[in-house]
Amino acid sequence: MVKYGLFLGCLIPFRYPSVELAARRVLEALGADFTDVQGYSCCPEPVITRLMDRDLWLTLSARNLALAEKQSIDRLFVLCNGCYETLFEAEEALKDPEEREKVNSVLAEFGYRYEGRVELLHAVEALYRDFKAKIEELVKVPLEAKVAVHYGCHLFRSRPGEDIWSKPNMMRELLEALGAELVNYKLEKLCCGFPSSNVDREFSFKERLAPKLEAIAAADADCVVMTCPACISQFETGQMTLKRYGMQFNVPVLHLMEVMAMCFGVKPKELGLEVHRSPVAKFAEEVWG
């Protein structure tokens, strides 16, 4: 049986534990053989860290992959778009024998070695490829709502020869399997602005997030679903911040795993959805009771 390694990243366990709870309930329901990647660190963050110190970024990422290998994990189940981006880029870089040897010489001091044996999968990819038929069978309370999808930039990261739309399309099909009515708001590909918030918060909220929220509201969506905790934070914090500029939005923001768990019959109160800063708990009670 395939053994999955659950890679949670930093934001999910510390800021959105409801996503972690949902992921565990979903994997249990699917009958997946999974375990946590023990002792992992920040992935690390895929943009700024790499620009500041590439060697540090690559070594830390390689250590995370080596930890999974040491636990005899077959496939890494990555819940965060940013973590997926980092681990993907590191995996590509480590195909270079010189890069790999350089990194392994550092890892050896701590008892690790990266061999490239673990298959790296975004959660969307793993769920679609390995469990889609079973997911359809397990839906007890479908998501009967109009749903806007935010993919997040890093979900478009693809392997050589792979269609960049493969994972975004998988995400759409998974939501449809859960009963969602997907609405097109024409700005699905626009970045939410989270990366730019590190240097200009006003720009990131007003020029990146606000246009997306306006389009989502115009499409009459009941909620927006995504797979990136950084994007969730941007959408939720941004809706609060934009009130200062006279912009009023009240869109529930959910992670795909939360939606899937509740469609499988997990009650909203079991997930601790109160951690959200958007009206997720209220929306979930209305849809799933």
mmCIF file of C-alpha atoms in Angstrom:
data_model
loop_
_atom_site.group_PDB
_atom_site.id
_atom_site.type_symbol
_atom_site.label_atom_id
_atom_site.label_comp_id
_atom_site.label_asym_id
_atom_site.label_seq_id
_atom_site.Cartn_x
_atom_site.Cartn_y
_atom_site.Cartn_z
ATOM 1 C CA MET A 1 0.000 0.000 0.000
ATOM 2 C CA VAL A 2 1.247 3.490 -0.828
ATOM 3 C CA LYS A 3 2.408 5.445 2.228
ATOM 4 C CA TYR A 4 1.670 9.183 2.190
ATOM 5 C CA GLY A 5 3.591 11.753 4.181
ATOM 6 C CA LEU A 6 1.446 14.655 5.389
ATOM 7 C CA PHE A 7 3.410 17.898 4.965
ATOM 8 C CA LEU A 8 1.508 20.642 6.792
ATOM 9 C CA GLY A 9 3.916 23.562 6.478
ATOM 10 C CA CYS A 10 3.853 26.408 9.015
ATOM 11 C CA LEU A 11 0.683 28.434 8.469
ATOM 12 C CA ILE A 12 -1.769 25.543 8.590
ATOM 13 C CA PRO A 13 -0.981 24.106 12.059
ATOM 14 C CA PHE A 14 -0.346 27.503 13.636
ATOM 15 C CA ARG A 15 -2.966 29.714 11.973
ATOM 16 C CA TYR A 16 -5.498 27.418 10.298
ATOM 17 C CA PRO A 17 -5.637 24.218 12.378
ATOM 18 C CA SER A 18 -9.123 23.640 10.951
ATOM 19 C CA VAL A 19 -7.430 22.760 7.649
ATOM 20 C CA GLU A 20 -5.175 20.234 9.387
ATOM 21 C CA LEU A 21 -8.135 18.643 11.172
ATOM 22 C CA ALA A 22 -10.062 18.480 7.909
ATOM 23 C CA ALA A 23 -7.147 16.917 6.028
ATOM 24 C CA ARG A 24 -6.770 14.189 8.620
ATOM 25 C CA ARG A 25 -10.489 13.402 8.563
ATOM 26 C CA VAL A 26 -10.496 13.286 4.758
ATOM 27 C CA LEU A 27 -7.480 10.981 4.516
ATOM 28 C CA GLU A 28 -8.952 8.688 7.168
ATOM 29 C CA ALA A 29 -12.258 8.522 5.301
ATOM 30 C CA LEU A 30 -10.419 7.709 2.072
ATOM 31 C CA GLY A 31 -8.591 4.866 3.792
ATOM 32 C CA ALA A 32 -5.187 6.341 2.980
ATOM 33 C CA ASP A 33 -2.097 5.064 4.761
ATOM 34 C CA PHE A 34 -0.558 8.326 5.940
ATOM 35 C CA THR A 35 1.824 9.648 8.549
ATOM 36 C CA ASP A 36 3.189 13.034 9.525
ATOM 37 C CA VAL A 37 6.634 14.020 8.316
ATOM 38 C CA GLN A 38 8.405 14.012 11.666
ATOM 39 C CA GLY A 39 10.791 16.841 12.532
ATOM 40 C CA TYR A 40 10.161 18.972 9.441
ATOM 41 C CA SER A 41 10.950 22.686 9.376
ATOM 42 C CA CYS A 42 9.598 25.629 7.399
ATOM 43 C CA CYS A 43 9.752 24.594 3.732
ATOM 44 C CA PRO A 44 11.274 27.405 3.676
ATOM 45 C CA GLU A 45 9.218 30.286 2.259
ATOM 46 C CA PRO A 46 9.503 30.037 -1.554
ATOM 47 C CA VAL A 47 10.174 33.614 -2.677
ATOM 48 C CA ILE A 48 12.060 35.830 -0.214
ATOM 49 C CA THR A 49 14.216 33.136 1.422
ATOM 50 C CA ARG A 50 15.525 31.930 -1.930
ATOM 51 C CA LEU A 51 16.462 35.466 -2.956
ATOM 52 C CA MET A 52 18.240 36.188 0.328
ATOM 53 C CA ASP A 53 20.239 32.958 0.688
ATOM 54 C CA ARG A 54 19.783 30.308 -1.975
ATOM 55 C CA ASP A 55 22.111 27.765 -0.314
ATOM 56 C CA LEU A 56 20.180 27.984 2.958
ATOM 57 C CA TRP A 57 16.866 27.706 1.131
ATOM 58 C CA LEU A 58 17.959 24.633 -0.849
ATOM 59 C CA THR A 59 19.558 22.851 2.102
ATOM 60 C CA LEU A 60 16.538 23.299 4.379
ATOM 61 C CA SER A 61 14.190 22.128 1.654
ATOM 62 C CA ALA A 62 16.387 19.119 0.895
ATOM 63 C CA ARG A 63 16.381 18.247 4.586
ATOM 64 C CA ASN A 64 12.571 18.126 4.569
ATOM 65 C CA LEU A 65 12.617 15.808 1.571
ATOM 66 C CA ALA A 66 15.329 13.668 3.192
ATOM 67 C CA LEU A 67 13.210 13.360 6.351
ATOM 68 C CA ALA A 68 10.377 11.930 4.279
ATOM 69 C CA GLU A 69 12.756 9.462 2.646
ATOM 70 C CA LYS A 70 14.080 8.383 6.044
ATOM 71 C CA GLN A 71 10.498 7.579 7.112
ATOM 72 C CA SER A 72 10.024 5.365 4.031
ATOM 73 C CA ILE A 73 7.302 7.660 2.689
ATOM 74 C CA ASP A 74 6.316 6.974 -0.913
ATOM 75 C CA ARG A 75 4.399 10.149 -1.725
ATOM 76 C CA LEU A 76 4.520 13.529 -0.063
ATOM 77 C CA PHE A 77 1.011 14.989 0.380
ATOM 78 C CA VAL A 78 1.555 18.765 0.436
ATOM 79 C CA LEU A 79 -1.342 20.942 1.618
ATOM 80 C CA CYS A 80 0.185 24.378 0.974
ATOM 81 C CA ASN A 81 0.850 25.935 -2.439
ATOM 82 C CA GLY A 82 3.936 27.751 -1.145
ATOM 83 C CA CYS A 83 5.421 24.596 0.358
ATOM 84 C CA TYR A 84 4.743 22.773 -2.880
ATOM 85 C CA GLU A 85 6.545 25.491 -4.849
ATOM 86 C CA THR A 86 9.614 25.344 -2.607
ATOM 87 C CA LEU A 87 9.870 21.567 -2.519
ATOM 88 C CA PHE A 88 9.257 21.367 -6.275
ATOM 89 C CA GLU A 89 11.967 23.926 -7.078
ATOM 90 C CA ALA A 90 14.383 22.224 -4.684
ATOM 91 C CA GLU A 91 13.700 18.826 -6.256
ATOM 92 C CA GLU A 92 14.449 20.288 -9.696
ATOM 93 C CA ALA A 93 17.658 21.963 -8.482
ATOM 94 C CA LEU A 94 18.853 18.772 -6.800
ATOM 95 C CA LYS A 95 18.797 16.896 -10.097
ATOM 96 C CA ASP A 96 22.136 18.601 -10.715
ATOM 97 C CA PRO A 97 24.779 16.191 -9.319
ATOM 98 C CA GLU A 98 27.003 19.037 -8.115
ATOM 99 C CA GLU A 99 24.141 20.769 -6.317
ATOM 100 C CA ARG A 100 23.050 17.505 -4.723
ATOM 101 C CA GLU A 101 26.527 16.638 -3.497
ATOM 102 C CA LYS A 102 27.026 20.130 -2.107
ATOM 103 C CA VAL A 103 23.755 19.926 -0.163
ATOM 104 C CA ASN A 104 24.344 16.343 0.976
ATOM 105 C CA SER A 105 27.743 17.283 2.379
ATOM 106 C CA VAL A 106 25.927 19.641 4.758
ATOM 107 C CA LEU A 107 23.078 17.231 5.519
ATOM 108 C CA ALA A 108 25.586 14.493 6.350
ATOM 109 C CA GLU A 109 26.670 16.466 9.406
ATOM 110 C CA PHE A 110 23.167 15.922 10.797
ATOM 111 C CA GLY A 111 22.697 12.328 9.669
ATOM 112 C CA TYR A 112 20.638 12.934 6.525
ATOM 113 C CA ARG A 113 21.053 12.364 2.819
ATOM 114 C CA TYR A 114 18.765 13.324 -0.037
ATOM 115 C CA GLU A 115 18.317 10.590 -2.659
ATOM 116 C CA GLY A 116 15.252 11.746 -4.610
ATOM 117 C CA ARG A 117 13.114 8.708 -3.768
ATOM 118 C CA VAL A 118 9.920 10.449 -2.618
ATOM 119 C CA GLU A 119 7.220 11.409 -5.128
ATOM 120 C CA LEU A 120 6.185 15.004 -4.502
ATOM 121 C CA LEU A 121 2.447 15.683 -4.914
ATOM 122 C CA HIS A 122 0.279 18.678 -4.197
ATOM 123 C CA ALA A 123 -2.805 17.608 -2.222
ATOM 124 C CA VAL A 124 -5.005 18.444 -5.229
ATOM 125 C CA GLU A 125 -2.901 16.212 -7.454
ATOM 126 C CA ALA A 126 -2.890 13.317 -4.986
ATOM 127 C CA LEU A 127 -6.628 13.505 -4.299
ATOM 128 C CA TYR A 128 -7.526 13.688 -7.965
ATOM 129 C CA ARG A 129 -5.114 11.049 -9.205
ATOM 130 C CA ASP A 130 -5.440 8.486 -6.424
ATOM 131 C CA PHE A 131 -8.900 9.014 -4.897
ATOM 132 C CA LYS A 132 -11.310 10.868 -7.210
ATOM 133 C CA ALA A 133 -13.737 7.967 -7.676
ATOM 134 C CA LYS A 134 -13.840 7.284 -3.935
ATOM 135 C CA ILE A 135 -14.333 10.982 -3.187
ATOM 136 C CA GLU A 136 -17.486 10.981 -5.307
ATOM 137 C CA GLU A 137 -18.773 7.931 -3.393
ATOM 138 C CA LEU A 138 -18.124 9.491 0.022
ATOM 139 C CA VAL A 139 -20.076 12.719 -0.505
ATOM 140 C CA LYS A 140 -22.929 12.738 2.021
ATOM 141 C CA VAL A 141 -23.798 16.430 2.161
ATOM 142 C CA PRO A 142 -22.882 18.114 -1.129
ATOM 143 C CA LEU A 143 -21.729 21.708 -1.390
ATOM 144 C CA GLU A 144 -24.899 23.203 -2.794
ATOM 145 C CA ALA A 145 -23.576 26.714 -3.367
ATOM 146 C CA LYS A 146 -22.119 28.984 -6.024
ATOM 147 C CA VAL A 147 -18.357 28.743 -5.623
ATOM 148 C CA ALA A 148 -15.566 30.980 -6.866
ATOM 149 C CA VAL A 149 -12.175 29.301 -7.165
ATOM 150 C CA HIS A 150 -8.867 30.986 -6.376
ATOM 151 C CA TYR A 151 -6.048 28.746 -7.556
ATOM 152 C CA GLY A 152 -3.077 30.621 -6.127
ATOM 153 C CA CYS A 153 -0.004 31.275 -8.267
ATOM 154 C CA HIS A 154 2.038 28.291 -7.122
ATOM 155 C CA LEU A 155 -0.618 25.764 -8.102
ATOM 156 C CA PHE A 156 0.395 26.437 -11.715
ATOM 157 C CA ARG A 157 3.916 25.086 -11.078
ATOM 158 C CA SER A 158 4.259 22.145 -13.443
ATOM 159 C CA ARG A 159 6.780 19.549 -14.507
ATOM 160 C CA PRO A 160 8.492 19.652 -17.917
ATOM 161 C CA GLY A 161 5.910 18.803 -20.578
ATOM 162 C CA GLU A 162 3.007 19.073 -18.158
ATOM 163 C CA ASP A 163 0.107 21.435 -18.869
ATOM 164 C CA ILE A 164 0.268 24.327 -16.366
ATOM 165 C CA TRP A 165 -3.510 24.085 -16.048
ATOM 166 C CA SER A 166 -3.421 20.441 -14.953
ATOM 167 C CA LYS A 167 -3.690 21.030 -11.194
ATOM 168 C CA PRO A 168 -6.090 24.014 -11.401
ATOM 169 C CA ASN A 169 -8.365 21.887 -13.595
ATOM 170 C CA MET A 170 -8.098 19.001 -11.124
ATOM 171 C CA MET A 171 -9.167 21.374 -8.364
ATOM 172 C CA ARG A 172 -12.224 22.442 -10.346
ATOM 173 C CA GLU A 173 -13.202 18.827 -11.036
ATOM 174 C CA LEU A 174 -12.828 17.906 -7.369
ATOM 175 C CA LEU A 175 -15.126 20.771 -6.358
ATOM 176 C CA GLU A 176 -17.656 19.725 -8.964
ATOM 177 C CA ALA A 177 -17.498 16.170 -7.581
ATOM 178 C CA LEU A 178 -18.406 17.672 -4.195
ATOM 179 C CA GLY A 179 -21.512 19.236 -5.723
ATOM 180 C CA ALA A 180 -20.321 22.823 -6.167
ATOM 181 C CA GLU A 181 -21.652 25.104 -8.877
ATOM 182 C CA LEU A 182 -18.526 26.899 -10.080
ATOM 183 C CA VAL A 183 -18.818 30.512 -11.166
ATOM 184 C CA ASN A 184 -16.381 32.178 -13.548
ATOM 185 C CA TYR A 185 -15.347 35.667 -12.473
ATOM 186 C CA LYS A 186 -12.545 36.156 -15.059
ATOM 187 C CA LEU A 187 -9.811 36.999 -12.544
ATOM 188 C CA GLU A 188 -9.104 33.461 -11.342
ATOM 189 C CA LYS A 189 -5.442 33.705 -12.398
ATOM 190 C CA LEU A 190 -4.762 37.101 -10.795
ATOM 191 C CA CYS A 191 -2.413 36.928 -7.798
ATOM 192 C CA CYS A 192 -4.169 37.740 -4.527
ATOM 193 C CA GLY A 193 -1.337 40.117 -3.623
ATOM 194 C CA PHE A 194 0.150 38.225 -0.688
ATOM 195 C CA PRO A 195 3.800 38.408 -1.881
ATOM 196 C CA SER A 196 3.603 42.171 -2.468
ATOM 197 C CA SER A 197 2.089 42.699 0.982
ATOM 198 C CA ASN A 198 5.603 42.277 2.359
ATOM 199 C CA VAL A 199 6.653 45.567 0.767
ATOM 200 C CA ASP A 200 3.423 47.501 0.103
ATOM 201 C CA ARG A 201 0.310 46.369 1.964
ATOM 202 C CA GLU A 202 -1.920 49.094 0.544
ATOM 203 C CA PHE A 203 -1.011 48.117 -3.029
ATOM 204 C CA SER A 204 -1.484 44.412 -2.324
ATOM 205 C CA PHE A 205 -4.973 44.927 -0.902
ATOM 206 C CA LYS A 206 -6.291 47.714 -3.138
ATOM 207 C CA GLU A 207 -4.707 46.787 -6.487
ATOM 208 C CA ARG A 208 -4.590 42.991 -6.276
ATOM 209 C CA LEU A 209 -7.109 41.656 -3.777
ATOM 210 C CA ALA A 210 -9.913 44.215 -4.168
ATOM 211 C CA PRO A 211 -10.397 43.611 -7.928
ATOM 212 C CA LYS A 212 -10.713 39.865 -7.262
ATOM 213 C CA LEU A 213 -13.237 40.401 -4.472
ATOM 214 C CA GLU A 214 -15.243 42.822 -6.612
ATOM 215 C CA ALA A 215 -15.369 40.274 -9.448
ATOM 216 C CA ILE A 216 -16.308 37.450 -7.065
ATOM 217 C CA ALA A 217 -19.119 39.554 -5.602
ATOM 218 C CA ALA A 218 -20.326 40.530 -9.096
ATOM 219 C CA ALA A 219 -20.463 36.827 -10.028
ATOM 220 C CA ASP A 220 -22.797 36.326 -7.042
ATOM 221 C CA ALA A 221 -20.565 33.655 -5.491
ATOM 222 C CA ASP A 222 -21.506 32.361 -2.046
ATOM 223 C CA CYS A 223 -17.899 31.627 -1.091
ATOM 224 C CA VAL A 224 -14.374 31.314 -2.458
ATOM 225 C CA VAL A 225 -12.341 28.097 -2.150
ATOM 226 C CA MET A 226 -8.553 27.795 -2.372
ATOM 227 C CA THR A 227 -5.671 25.532 -1.340
ATOM 228 C CA CYS A 228 -3.089 28.057 -0.125
ATOM 229 C CA PRO A 229 -3.054 29.201 3.536
ATOM 230 C CA ALA A 230 -1.131 32.369 2.604
ATOM 231 C CA CYS A 231 -3.883 33.228 0.124
ATOM 232 C CA ILE A 232 -6.521 32.504 2.782
ATOM 233 C CA SER A 233 -4.734 34.913 5.128
ATOM 234 C CA GLN A 234 -4.566 37.567 2.407
ATOM 235 C CA PHE A 235 -8.264 37.215 1.556
ATOM 236 C CA GLU A 236 -9.371 37.317 5.186
ATOM 237 C CA THR A 237 -7.042 40.017 6.511
ATOM 238 C CA GLY A 238 -7.581 41.987 3.324
ATOM 239 C CA GLN A 239 -11.365 42.049 3.669
ATOM 240 C CA MET A 240 -10.949 43.522 7.141
ATOM 241 C CA THR A 241 -8.328 46.048 6.029
ATOM 242 C CA LEU A 242 -10.208 47.206 2.933
ATOM 243 C CA LYS A 243 -12.969 48.553 5.165
ATOM 244 C CA ARG A 244 -10.588 51.397 5.982
ATOM 245 C CA TYR A 245 -10.776 52.408 2.342
ATOM 246 C CA GLY A 246 -14.564 52.214 2.210
ATOM 247 C CA MET A 247 -14.674 48.791 0.544
ATOM 248 C CA GLN A 248 -17.078 46.326 2.136
ATOM 249 C CA PHE A 249 -16.678 42.607 1.463
ATOM 250 C CA ASN A 250 -17.946 39.653 3.474
ATOM 251 C CA VAL A 251 -16.948 36.587 1.448
ATOM 252 C CA PRO A 252 -16.413 33.256 3.274
ATOM 253 C CA VAL A 253 -12.938 31.880 2.474
ATOM 254 C CA LEU A 254 -12.416 28.109 2.734
ATOM 255 C CA HIS A 255 -9.671 25.606 2.066
ATOM 256 C CA LEU A 256 -10.560 22.699 -0.213
ATOM 257 C CA MET A 257 -9.866 20.215 2.599
ATOM 258 C CA GLU A 258 -12.409 21.906 4.881
ATOM 259 C CA VAL A 259 -15.037 21.720 2.152
ATOM 260 C CA MET A 260 -14.269 18.082 1.420
ATOM 261 C CA ALA A 261 -14.396 17.044 5.069
ATOM 262 C CA MET A 262 -17.825 18.620 5.571
ATOM 263 C CA CYS A 263 -19.123 17.098 2.343
ATOM 264 C CA PHE A 264 -18.015 13.747 3.764
ATOM 265 C CA GLY A 265 -20.257 14.356 6.783
ATOM 266 C CA VAL A 266 -17.897 15.985 9.286
ATOM 267 C CA LYS A 267 -19.871 18.569 11.255
ATOM 268 C CA PRO A 268 -18.616 22.185 11.048
ATOM 269 C CA LYS A 269 -18.283 22.397 14.847
ATOM 270 C CA GLU A 270 -15.801 19.518 14.785
ATOM 271 C CA LEU A 271 -13.323 21.522 12.681
ATOM 272 C CA GLY A 272 -12.998 24.700 14.751
ATOM 273 C CA LEU A 273 -13.848 26.997 11.852
ATOM 274 C CA GLU A 274 -13.892 29.977 14.250
ATOM 275 C CA VAL A 275 -10.188 30.432 13.487
ATOM 276 C CA HIS A 276 -11.247 32.063 10.221
ATOM 277 C CA ARG A 277 -11.575 35.843 9.999
ATOM 278 C CA SER A 278 -14.246 35.614 7.315
ATOM 279 C CA PRO A 279 -17.806 34.281 7.927
ATOM 280 C CA VAL A 280 -16.846 30.656 7.305
ATOM 281 C CA ALA A 281 -18.489 29.239 10.433
ATOM 282 C CA LYS A 282 -21.818 30.905 9.592
ATOM 283 C CA PHE A 283 -21.654 29.761 5.962
ATOM 284 C CA ALA A 284 -20.762 26.199 6.962
ATOM 285 C CA GLU A 285 -23.695 25.970 9.376
ATOM 286 C CA GLU A 286 -26.066 27.113 6.638
ATOM 287 C CA VAL A 287 -24.762 24.579 4.100
ATOM 288 C CA TRP A 288 -23.771 21.578 6.217
ATOM 289 C CA GLY A 289 -25.550 22.188 9.540
#
